[in-house]
PDB file of C-alpha atoms in Angstrom:
ATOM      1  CA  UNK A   1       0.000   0.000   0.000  1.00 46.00           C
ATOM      2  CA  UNK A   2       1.234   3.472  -0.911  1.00 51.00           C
ATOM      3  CA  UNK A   3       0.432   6.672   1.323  1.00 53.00           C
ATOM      4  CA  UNK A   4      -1.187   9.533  -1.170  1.00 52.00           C
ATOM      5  CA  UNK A   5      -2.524  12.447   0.030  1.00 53.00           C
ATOM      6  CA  UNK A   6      -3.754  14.427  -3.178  1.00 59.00           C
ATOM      7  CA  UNK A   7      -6.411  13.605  -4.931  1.00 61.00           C
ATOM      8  CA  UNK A   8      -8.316  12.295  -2.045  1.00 57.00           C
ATOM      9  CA  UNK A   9     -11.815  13.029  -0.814  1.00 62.00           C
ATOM     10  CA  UNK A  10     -12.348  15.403   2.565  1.00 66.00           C
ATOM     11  CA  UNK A  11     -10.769  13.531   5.442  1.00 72.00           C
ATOM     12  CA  UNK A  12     -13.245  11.426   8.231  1.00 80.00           C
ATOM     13  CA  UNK A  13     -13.389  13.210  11.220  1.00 84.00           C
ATOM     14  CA  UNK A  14     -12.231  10.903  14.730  1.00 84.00           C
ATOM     15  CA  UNK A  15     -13.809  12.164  18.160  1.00 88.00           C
ATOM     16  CA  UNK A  16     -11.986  10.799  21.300  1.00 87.00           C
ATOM     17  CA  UNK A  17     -14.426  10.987  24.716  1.00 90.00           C
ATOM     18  CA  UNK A  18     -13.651   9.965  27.875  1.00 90.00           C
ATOM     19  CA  UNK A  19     -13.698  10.985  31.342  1.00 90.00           C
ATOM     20  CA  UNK A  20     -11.455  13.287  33.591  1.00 88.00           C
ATOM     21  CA  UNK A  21     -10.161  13.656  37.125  1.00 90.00           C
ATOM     22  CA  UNK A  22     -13.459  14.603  38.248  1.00 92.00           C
ATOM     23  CA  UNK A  23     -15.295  11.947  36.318  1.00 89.00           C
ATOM     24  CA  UNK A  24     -17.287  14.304  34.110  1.00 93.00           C
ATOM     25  CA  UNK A  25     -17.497  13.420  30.106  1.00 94.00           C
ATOM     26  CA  UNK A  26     -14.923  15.218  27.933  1.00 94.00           C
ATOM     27  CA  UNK A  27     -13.749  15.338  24.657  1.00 94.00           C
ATOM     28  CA  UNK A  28     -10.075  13.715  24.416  1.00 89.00           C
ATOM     29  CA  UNK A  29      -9.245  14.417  21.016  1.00 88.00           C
ATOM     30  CA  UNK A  30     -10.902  15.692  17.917  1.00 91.00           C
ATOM     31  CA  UNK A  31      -8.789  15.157  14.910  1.00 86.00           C
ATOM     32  CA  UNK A  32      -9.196  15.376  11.358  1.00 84.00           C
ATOM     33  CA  UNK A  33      -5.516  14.537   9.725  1.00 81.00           C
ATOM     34  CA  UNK A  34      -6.647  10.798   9.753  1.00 82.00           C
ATOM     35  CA  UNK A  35      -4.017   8.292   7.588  1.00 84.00           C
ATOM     36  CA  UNK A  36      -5.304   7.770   4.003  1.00 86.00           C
ATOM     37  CA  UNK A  37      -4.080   5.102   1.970  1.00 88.00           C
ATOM     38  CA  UNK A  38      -5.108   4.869  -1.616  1.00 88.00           C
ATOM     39  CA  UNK A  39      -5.074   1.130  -3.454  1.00 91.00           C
ATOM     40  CA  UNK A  40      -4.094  -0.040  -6.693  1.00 93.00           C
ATOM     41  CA  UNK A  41      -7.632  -0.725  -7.422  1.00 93.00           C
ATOM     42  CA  UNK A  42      -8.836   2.837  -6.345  1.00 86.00           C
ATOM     43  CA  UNK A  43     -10.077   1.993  -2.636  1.00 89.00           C
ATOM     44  CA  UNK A  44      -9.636   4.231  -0.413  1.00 86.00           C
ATOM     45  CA  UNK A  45      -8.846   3.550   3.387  1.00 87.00           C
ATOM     46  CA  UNK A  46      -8.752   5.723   6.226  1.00 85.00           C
ATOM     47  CA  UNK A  47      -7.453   4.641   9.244  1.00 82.00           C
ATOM     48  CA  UNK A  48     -10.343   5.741  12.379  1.00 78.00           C
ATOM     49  CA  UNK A  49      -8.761   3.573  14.891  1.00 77.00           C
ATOM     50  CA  UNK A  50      -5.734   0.981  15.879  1.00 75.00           C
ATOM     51  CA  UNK A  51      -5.744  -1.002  18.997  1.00 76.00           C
ATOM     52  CA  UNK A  52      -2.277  -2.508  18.964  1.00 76.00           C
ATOM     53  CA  UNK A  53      -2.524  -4.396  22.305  1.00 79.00           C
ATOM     54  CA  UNK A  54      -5.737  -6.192  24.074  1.00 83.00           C
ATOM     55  CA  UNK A  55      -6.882  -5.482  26.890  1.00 84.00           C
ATOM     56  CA  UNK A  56      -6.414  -1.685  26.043  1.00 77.00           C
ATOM     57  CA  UNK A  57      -4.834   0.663  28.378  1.00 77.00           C
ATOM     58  CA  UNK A  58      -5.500   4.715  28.753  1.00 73.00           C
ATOM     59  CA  UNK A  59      -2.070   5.340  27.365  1.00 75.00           C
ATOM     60  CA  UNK A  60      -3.001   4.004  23.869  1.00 67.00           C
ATOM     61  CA  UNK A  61      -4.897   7.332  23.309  1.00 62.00           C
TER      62      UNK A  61
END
């Protein structure tokens, strides 16, 4: 897979919520600059989320 970044449709957007030291709901991250990977055959794949280790830990944010 090749990384191409022109040519490519607007960007997904990923919102991140969790909780903080007090416990109340908060946004962790809102991010648009997702990784795009175009195929050979013209299908495009945006990367929303990667979980590289089960069980997950608050880190892998």
């Amino acid at each position: 897979m090749e990384h191409e970044t022109r040519d490519l449709p607007p960007t997904a957007r990923r919102v991140i919520v969790g909780d903080d030291e007090a416990a109340s709901s908060t946004v962790v991250a809102d991010e648009r600059n997702l990784p795009r990977t175009r195929l050979p055959n013209g299908i495009l794949l945006q990367e929303l989320w990667q979980q590289r280790d089960i069980p997950a830990k608050r880190e892998d944010l």
